[in-house]
Short mmCIF file of C-alpha atoms and ligand atoms in Angstrom, two decimals:
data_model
loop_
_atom_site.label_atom_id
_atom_site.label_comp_id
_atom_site.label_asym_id
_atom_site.label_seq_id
_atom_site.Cartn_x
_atom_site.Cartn_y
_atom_site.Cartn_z
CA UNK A 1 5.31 -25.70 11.61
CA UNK A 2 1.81 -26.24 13.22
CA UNK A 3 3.24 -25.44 16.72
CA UNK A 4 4.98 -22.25 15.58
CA UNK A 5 2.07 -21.35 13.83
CA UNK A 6 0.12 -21.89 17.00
CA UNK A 7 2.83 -19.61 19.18
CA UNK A 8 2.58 -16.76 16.52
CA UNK A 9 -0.98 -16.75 16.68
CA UNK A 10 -1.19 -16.39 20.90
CA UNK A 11 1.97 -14.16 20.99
CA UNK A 12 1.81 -12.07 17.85
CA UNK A 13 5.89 -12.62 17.20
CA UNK A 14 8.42 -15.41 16.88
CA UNK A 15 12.28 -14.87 17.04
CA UNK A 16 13.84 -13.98 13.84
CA UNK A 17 14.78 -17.60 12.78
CA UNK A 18 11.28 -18.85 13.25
CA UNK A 19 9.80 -16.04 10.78
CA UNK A 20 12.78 -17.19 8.67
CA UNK A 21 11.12 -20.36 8.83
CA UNK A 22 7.81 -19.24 7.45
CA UNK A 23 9.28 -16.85 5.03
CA UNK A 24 10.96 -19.39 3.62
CA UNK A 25 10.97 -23.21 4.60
CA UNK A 26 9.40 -26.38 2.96
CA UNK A 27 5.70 -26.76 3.94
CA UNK A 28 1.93 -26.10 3.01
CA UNK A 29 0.33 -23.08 4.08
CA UNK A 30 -2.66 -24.16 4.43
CA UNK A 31 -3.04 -23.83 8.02
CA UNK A 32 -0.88 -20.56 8.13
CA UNK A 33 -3.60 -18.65 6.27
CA UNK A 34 -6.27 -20.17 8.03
CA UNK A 35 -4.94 -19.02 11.22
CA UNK A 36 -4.26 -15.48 9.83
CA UNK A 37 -7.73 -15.42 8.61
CA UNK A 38 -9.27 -16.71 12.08
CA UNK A 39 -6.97 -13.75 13.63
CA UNK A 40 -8.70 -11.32 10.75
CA UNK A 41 -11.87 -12.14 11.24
CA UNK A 42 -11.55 -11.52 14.97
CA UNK A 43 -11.53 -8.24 14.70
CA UNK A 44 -12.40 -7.53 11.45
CA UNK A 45 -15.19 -10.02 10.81
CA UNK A 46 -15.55 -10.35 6.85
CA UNK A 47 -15.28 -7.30 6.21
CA UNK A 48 -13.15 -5.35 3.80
CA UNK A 49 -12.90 -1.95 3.26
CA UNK A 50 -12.84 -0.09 0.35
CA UNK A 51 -10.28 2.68 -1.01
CA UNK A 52 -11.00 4.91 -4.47
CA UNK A 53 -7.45 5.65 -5.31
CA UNK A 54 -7.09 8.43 -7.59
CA UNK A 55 -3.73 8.97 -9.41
CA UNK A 56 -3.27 12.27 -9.58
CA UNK A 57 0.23 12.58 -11.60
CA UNK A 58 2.83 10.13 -13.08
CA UNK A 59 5.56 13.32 -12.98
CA UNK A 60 7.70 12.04 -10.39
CA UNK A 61 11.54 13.74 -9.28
CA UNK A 62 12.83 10.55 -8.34
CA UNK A 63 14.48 7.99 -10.15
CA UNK A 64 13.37 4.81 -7.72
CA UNK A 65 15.21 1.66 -9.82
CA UNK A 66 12.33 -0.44 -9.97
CA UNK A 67 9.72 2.17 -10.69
CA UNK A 68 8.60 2.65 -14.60
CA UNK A 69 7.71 6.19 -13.40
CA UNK A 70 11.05 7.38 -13.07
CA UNK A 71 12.40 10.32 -13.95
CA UNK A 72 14.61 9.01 -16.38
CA UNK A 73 12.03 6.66 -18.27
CA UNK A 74 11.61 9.22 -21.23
CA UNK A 75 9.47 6.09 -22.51
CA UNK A 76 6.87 7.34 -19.89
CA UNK A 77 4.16 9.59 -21.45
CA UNK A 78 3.42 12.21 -18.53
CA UNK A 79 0.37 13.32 -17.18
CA UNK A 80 -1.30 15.26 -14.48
CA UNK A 81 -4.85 15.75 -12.91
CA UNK A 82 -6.67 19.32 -12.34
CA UNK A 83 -8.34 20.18 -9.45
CA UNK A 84 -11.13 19.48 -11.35
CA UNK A 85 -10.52 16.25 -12.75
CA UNK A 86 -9.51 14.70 -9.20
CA UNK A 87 -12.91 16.24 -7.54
CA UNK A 88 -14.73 14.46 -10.80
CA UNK A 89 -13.05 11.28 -9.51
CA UNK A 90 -14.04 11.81 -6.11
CA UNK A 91 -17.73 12.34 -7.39
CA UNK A 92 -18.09 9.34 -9.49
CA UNK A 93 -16.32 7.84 -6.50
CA UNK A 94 -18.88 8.96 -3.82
CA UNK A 95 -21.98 7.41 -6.22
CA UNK A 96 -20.30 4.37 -5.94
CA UNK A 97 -20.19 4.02 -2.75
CA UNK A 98 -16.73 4.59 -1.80
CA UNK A 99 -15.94 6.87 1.57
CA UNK A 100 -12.25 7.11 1.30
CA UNK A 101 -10.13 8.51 -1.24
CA UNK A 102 -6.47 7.99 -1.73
CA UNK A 103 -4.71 10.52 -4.02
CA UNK A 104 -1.46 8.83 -5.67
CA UNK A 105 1.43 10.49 -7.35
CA UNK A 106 4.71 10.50 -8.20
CA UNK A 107 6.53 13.08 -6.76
CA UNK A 108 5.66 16.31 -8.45
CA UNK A 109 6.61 19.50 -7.48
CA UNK A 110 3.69 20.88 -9.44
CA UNK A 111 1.15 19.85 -6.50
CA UNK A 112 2.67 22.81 -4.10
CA UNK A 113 1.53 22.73 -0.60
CA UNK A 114 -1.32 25.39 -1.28
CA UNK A 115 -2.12 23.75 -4.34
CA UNK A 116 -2.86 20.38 -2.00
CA UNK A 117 -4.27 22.39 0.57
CA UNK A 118 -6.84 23.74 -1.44
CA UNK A 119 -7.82 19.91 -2.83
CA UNK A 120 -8.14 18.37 0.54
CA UNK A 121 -10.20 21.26 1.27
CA UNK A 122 -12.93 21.34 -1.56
CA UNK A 123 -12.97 17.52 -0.90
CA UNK A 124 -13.65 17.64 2.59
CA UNK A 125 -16.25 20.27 2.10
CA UNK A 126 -17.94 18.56 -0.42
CA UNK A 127 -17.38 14.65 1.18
CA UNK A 128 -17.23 15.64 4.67
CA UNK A 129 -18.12 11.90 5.52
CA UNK A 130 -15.31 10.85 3.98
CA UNK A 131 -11.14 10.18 4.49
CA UNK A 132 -8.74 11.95 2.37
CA UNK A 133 -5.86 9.57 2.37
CA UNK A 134 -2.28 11.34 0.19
CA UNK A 135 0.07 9.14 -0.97
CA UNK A 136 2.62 11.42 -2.56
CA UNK A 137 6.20 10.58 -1.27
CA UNK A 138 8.58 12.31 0.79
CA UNK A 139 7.72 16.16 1.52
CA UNK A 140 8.79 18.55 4.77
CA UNK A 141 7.52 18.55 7.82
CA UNK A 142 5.96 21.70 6.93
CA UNK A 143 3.97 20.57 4.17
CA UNK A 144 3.01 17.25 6.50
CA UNK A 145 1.58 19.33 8.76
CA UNK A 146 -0.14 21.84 6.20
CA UNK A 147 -1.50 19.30 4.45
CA UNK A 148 -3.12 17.38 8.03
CA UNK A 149 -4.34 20.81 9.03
CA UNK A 150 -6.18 21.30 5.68
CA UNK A 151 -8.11 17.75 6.59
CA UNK A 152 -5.94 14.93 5.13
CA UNK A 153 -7.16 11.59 7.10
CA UNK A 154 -4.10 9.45 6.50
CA UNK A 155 -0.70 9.00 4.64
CA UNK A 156 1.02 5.82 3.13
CA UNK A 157 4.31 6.25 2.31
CA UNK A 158 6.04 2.50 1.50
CA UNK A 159 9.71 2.31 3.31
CA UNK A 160 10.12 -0.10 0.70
CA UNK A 161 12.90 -1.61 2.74
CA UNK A 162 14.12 -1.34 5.89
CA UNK A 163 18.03 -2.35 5.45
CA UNK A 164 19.93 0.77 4.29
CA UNK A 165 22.35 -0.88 2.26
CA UNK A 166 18.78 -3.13 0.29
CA UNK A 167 17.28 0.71 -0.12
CA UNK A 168 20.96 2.27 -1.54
CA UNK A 169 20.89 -0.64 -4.24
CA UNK A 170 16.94 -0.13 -5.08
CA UNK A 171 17.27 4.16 -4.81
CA UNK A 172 19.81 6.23 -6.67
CA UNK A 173 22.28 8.61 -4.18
CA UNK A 174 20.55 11.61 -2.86
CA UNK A 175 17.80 8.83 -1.45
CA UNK A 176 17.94 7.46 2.08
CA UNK A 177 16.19 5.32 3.73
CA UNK A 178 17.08 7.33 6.59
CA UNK A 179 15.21 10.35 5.22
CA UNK A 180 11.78 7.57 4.35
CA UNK A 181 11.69 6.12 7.91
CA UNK A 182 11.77 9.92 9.50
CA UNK A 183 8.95 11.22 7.24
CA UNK A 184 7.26 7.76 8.41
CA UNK A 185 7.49 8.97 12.22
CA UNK A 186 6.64 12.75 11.32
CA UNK A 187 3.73 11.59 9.44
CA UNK A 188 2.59 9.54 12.76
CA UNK A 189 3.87 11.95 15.43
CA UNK A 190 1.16 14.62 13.41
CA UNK A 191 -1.70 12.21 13.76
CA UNK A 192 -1.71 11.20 10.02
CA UNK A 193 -3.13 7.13 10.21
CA UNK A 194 -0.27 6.30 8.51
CA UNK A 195 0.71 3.26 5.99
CA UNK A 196 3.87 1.82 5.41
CA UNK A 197 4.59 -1.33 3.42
CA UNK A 198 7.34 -3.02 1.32
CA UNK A 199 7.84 -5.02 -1.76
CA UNK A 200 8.14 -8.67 -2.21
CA UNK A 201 10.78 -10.22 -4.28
CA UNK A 202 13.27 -6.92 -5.05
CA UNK A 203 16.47 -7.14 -6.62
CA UNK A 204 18.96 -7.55 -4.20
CA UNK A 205 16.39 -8.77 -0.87
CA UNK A 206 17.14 -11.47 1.24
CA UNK A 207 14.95 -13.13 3.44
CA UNK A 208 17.24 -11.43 6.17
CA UNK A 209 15.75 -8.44 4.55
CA UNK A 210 12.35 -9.49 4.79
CA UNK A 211 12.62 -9.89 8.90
CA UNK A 212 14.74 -6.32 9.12
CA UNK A 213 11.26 -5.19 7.54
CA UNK A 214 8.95 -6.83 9.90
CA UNK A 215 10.72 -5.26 13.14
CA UNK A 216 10.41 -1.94 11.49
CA UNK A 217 7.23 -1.74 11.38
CA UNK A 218 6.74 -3.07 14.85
CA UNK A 219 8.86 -0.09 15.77
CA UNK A 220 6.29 2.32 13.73
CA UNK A 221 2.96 0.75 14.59
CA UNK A 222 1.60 2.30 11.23
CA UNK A 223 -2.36 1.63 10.79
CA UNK A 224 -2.03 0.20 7.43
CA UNK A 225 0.49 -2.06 5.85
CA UNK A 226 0.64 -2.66 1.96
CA UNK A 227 2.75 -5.27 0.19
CA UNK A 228 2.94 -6.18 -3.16
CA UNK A 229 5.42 -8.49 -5.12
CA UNK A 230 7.99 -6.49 -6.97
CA UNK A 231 7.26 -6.51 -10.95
CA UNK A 232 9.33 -6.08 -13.58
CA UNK A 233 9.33 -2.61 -15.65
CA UNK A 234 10.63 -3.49 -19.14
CA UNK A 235 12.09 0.05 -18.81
CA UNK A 236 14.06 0.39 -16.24
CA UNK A 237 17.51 -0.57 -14.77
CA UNK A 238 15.88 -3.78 -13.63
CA UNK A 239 14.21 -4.71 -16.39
CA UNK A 240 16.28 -7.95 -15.65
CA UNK A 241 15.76 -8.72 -12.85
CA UNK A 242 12.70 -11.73 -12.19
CA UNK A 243 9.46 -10.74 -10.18
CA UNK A 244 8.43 -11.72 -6.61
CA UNK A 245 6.61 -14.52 -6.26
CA UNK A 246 2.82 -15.03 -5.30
CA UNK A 247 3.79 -17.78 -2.42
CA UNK A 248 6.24 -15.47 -0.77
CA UNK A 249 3.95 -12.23 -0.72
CA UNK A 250 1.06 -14.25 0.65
CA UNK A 251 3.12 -15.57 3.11
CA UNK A 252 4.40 -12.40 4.29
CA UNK A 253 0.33 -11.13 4.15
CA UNK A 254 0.04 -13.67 6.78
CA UNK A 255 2.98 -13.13 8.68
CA UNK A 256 1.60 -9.47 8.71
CA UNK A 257 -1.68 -10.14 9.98
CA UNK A 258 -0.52 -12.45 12.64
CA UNK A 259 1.98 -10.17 14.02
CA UNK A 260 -0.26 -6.80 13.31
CA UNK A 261 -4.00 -8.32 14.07
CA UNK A 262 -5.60 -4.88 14.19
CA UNK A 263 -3.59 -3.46 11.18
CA UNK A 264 -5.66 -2.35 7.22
CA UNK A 265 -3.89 -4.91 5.08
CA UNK A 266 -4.65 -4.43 1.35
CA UNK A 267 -5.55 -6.90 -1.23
CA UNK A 268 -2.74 -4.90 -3.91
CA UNK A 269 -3.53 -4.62 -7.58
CA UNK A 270 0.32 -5.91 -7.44
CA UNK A 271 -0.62 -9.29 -6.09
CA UNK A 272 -4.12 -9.19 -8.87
CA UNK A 273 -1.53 -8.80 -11.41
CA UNK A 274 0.90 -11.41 -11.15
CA UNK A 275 -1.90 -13.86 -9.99
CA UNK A 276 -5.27 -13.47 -11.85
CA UNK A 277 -6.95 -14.60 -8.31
CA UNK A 278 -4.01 -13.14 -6.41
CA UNK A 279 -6.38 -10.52 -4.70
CA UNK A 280 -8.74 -13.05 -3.62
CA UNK A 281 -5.80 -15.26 -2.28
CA UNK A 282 -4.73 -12.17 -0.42
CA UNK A 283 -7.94 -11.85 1.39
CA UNK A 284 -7.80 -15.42 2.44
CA UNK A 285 -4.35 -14.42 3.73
CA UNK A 286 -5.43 -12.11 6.26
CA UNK A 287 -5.52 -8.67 3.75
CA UNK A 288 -8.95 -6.90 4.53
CA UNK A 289 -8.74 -3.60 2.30
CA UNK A 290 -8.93 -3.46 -1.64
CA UNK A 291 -8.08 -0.65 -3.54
CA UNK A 292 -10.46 -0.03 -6.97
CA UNK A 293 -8.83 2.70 -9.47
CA UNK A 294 -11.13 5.28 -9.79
CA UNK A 295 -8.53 7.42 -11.86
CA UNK A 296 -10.10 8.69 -15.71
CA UNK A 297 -9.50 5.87 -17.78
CA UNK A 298 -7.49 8.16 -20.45
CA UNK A 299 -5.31 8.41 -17.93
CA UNK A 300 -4.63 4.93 -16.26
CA UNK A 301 -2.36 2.86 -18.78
CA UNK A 302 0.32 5.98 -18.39
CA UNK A 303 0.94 5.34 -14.13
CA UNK A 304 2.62 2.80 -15.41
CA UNK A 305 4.72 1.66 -12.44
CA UNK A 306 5.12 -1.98 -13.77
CA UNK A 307 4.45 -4.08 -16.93
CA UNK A 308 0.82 -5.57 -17.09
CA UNK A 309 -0.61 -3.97 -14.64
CA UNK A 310 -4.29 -4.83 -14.32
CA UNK A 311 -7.73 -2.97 -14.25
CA UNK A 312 -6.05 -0.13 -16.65
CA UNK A 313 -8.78 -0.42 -19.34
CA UNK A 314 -11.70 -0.32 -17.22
CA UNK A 315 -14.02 2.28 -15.97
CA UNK A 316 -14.63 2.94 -12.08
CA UNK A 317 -17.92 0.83 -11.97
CA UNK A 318 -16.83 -1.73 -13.72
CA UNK A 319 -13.51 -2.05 -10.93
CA UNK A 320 -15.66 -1.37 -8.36
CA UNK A 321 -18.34 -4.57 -9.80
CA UNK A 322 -15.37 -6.99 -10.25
CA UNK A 323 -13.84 -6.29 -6.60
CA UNK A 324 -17.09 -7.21 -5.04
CA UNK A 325 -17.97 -9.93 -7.10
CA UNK A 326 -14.47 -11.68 -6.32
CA UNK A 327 -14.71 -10.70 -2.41
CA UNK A 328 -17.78 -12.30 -2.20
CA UNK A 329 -16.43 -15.56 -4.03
CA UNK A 330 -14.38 -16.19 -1.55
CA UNK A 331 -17.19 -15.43 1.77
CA UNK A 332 -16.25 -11.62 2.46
CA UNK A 333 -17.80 -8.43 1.95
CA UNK A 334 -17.36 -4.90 0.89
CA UNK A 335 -17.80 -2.57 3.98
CA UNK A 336 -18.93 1.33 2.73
CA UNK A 337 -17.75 3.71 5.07
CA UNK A 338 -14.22 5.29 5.88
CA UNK A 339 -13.16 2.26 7.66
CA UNK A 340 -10.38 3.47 10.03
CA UNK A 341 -8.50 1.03 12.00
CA UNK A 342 -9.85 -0.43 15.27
CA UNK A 343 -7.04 0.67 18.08
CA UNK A 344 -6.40 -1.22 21.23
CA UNK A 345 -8.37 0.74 22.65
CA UNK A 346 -11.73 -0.10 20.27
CA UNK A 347 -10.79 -3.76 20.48
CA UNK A 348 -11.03 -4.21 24.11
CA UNK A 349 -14.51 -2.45 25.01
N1 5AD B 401 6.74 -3.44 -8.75
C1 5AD B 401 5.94 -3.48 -7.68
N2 5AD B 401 5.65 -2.39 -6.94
C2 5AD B 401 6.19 -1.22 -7.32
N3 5AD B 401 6.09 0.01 -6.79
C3 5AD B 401 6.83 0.85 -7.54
N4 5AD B 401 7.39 0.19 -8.56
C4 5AD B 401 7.01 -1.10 -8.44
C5 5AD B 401 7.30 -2.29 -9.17
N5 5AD B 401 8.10 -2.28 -10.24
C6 5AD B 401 5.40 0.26 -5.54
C7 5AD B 401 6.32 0.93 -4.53
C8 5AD B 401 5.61 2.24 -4.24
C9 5AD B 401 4.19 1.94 -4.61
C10 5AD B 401 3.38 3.15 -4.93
O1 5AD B 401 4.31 1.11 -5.75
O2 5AD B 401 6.39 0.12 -3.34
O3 5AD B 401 5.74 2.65 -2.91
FE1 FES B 402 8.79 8.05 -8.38
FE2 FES B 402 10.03 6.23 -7.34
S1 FES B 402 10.25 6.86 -9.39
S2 FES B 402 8.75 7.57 -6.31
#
């Protein structure tokens, strides 16, 4: 493995039966990780940057399989944030020292376009050092571009899988994964920094899978990538169906930072829950972004996307106090700032 490890590292890709190697075959990973984390650290140093994410409404149209916030989980207690409640967030947010701000939802048709419009706008106003990053699903063009012009920063929309017949199993019909990978390009072709990512372990994913998602993404280029294992939602259609594993998503963190080196990996609150140091492991992995919940704490237990989910009882400060205290166990530290992503361009002056 050490010598494909080695090639990966000076080439940035491998063909697709040597990543099916390291997805997947017998060995230690010690030396994988290190060498994502010596890639990391190139351009990153130790830093890692910090994202307040707000979620702003568990209301969602869709009916995603694996998602406990779908439509038809009349388990779910709804909820969803004012104006006023998500600029709260943002202020409690800004004390603490965080300079982006990720608003999370499902999707609601309550949040119209001018409804967004006018929160990116009292944000930016009030926080204009700071990125507004949305995270609210498939929407037109239109409201894409509305929302950019208003002052949203960035966008992450997950393409959760890049096979079409993986996302038909994991999506119920009248969603495409088609109609996710051309909001992905529209998202970038407006100027949005734009995150796409995938999860680890879903019903129905092969390691095939797994590769089909890494060449997407080296057809998008997005700035940030975030993975997470798939978990279990005790009420939905998969409720049977096992989670992903730690091993496999921090391998694929690695694979990602070795074949992305300039890319904002996250830490996810999916890999702190099915690991209790599974953030920290991330970090060593080659992730270099960490995303503290800065939603009201009334609210948190109810974006329930999947069973156990961590960091739901806590208030802002006291996420924000246990992220830095486990980045720095393990040699890094918290960046303030909006920390965009270095481009080619940055790297090489
Ligand atoms: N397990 C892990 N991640 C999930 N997501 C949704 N449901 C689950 C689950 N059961 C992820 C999706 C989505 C992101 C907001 O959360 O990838 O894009
Ligand atoms: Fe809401 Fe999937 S159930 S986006």
């Amino acid at each position: 493995m050490k010598e494909l490890i080695d090639r990966l590292y000076s080439a940035g890709d491998l063909s697709d039966g040597e990543i099916l190697m390291l997805i997947s075959g017998e060995y230690d990973e010690k030396y994988f990780f290190e060498s994502a984390d010596k890639v990391r650290r190139k351009y990153y140093g130790t830093g890692v940057y910090l994202r307040g994410l707000i979620e702003i409404s568990n209301y969602c149209k869709n009916d995603c399989l694996y998602c406990g916030i779908r439509r038809s989980n009349d388990k779910a207690v709804r909820y969803r944030l004012s104006e006023n409640d998500i600029l709260s967030c943002c202020d409690n947010g800004y004390e603490l020292g965080f300079r982006t701000f990720v608003l999370q939802g499902g999707e609601d048709a309550y949040y119209t376009d001018d409804i967004m419009c006018q929160i990116i706008k009292k944000i930016k106003d009030k926080y204009p050092d700071c990125a507004v990053t949305l995270s609210l699903g498939e929407r037109s063009l239109e409201s894409y571009k509305k929302m950019f012009s208003a002052g949203a920063d960035r966008y992450l929309l997950r393409h959760e899988t890049a096979d079409f017949e993986h996302y038909g199993r994991l999506h119920p019909d009248g969603m495409s994964a088609e109609n996710r990978q051309r909001c992905l390009f529209e998202l970038k072709r407006i100027g949005y920094q734009t995150g796409s990512g995938f999860m680890v372990g879903s019903p129905y994913q092969t390691d095939e899978n797994l590769v089909e998602d890494l060449r997407f993404l080296q057809k998008l280029q997005p700035e940030m990538i975030g993975i997470g294992p798939y978990i279990t939602h005790k009420d939905t259609p998969f409720s049977e169906f096992p989670s992903g594993t730690l091993k496999k998503t921090l391998r694929l963190v690695a694979l990602l930072r070795l074949m992305f080196p300039m890319a904002l990996i996250p830490a996810t609150t999916a890999l702190g829950t099915i690991a209790p140091n599974g953030r920290e492991l991330g970090l060593c992995a080659g992730a270099n972004v960490v995303m503290p919940n800065l939603s009201p704490v009334r609210t948190r237990k109810l974006y329930d996307l999947y069973d156990n989910k961590i960091c739901t009882g806590e208030e802002a400060a006291e996420c924000r106090g246990c992220l830095q205290r486990r980045i720095e166990s393990v040699g890094y530290e918290i960046i303030c700032g909006r920390g965009d992503a270095i481009t080619r361009k940055i790297a090489q002056n």
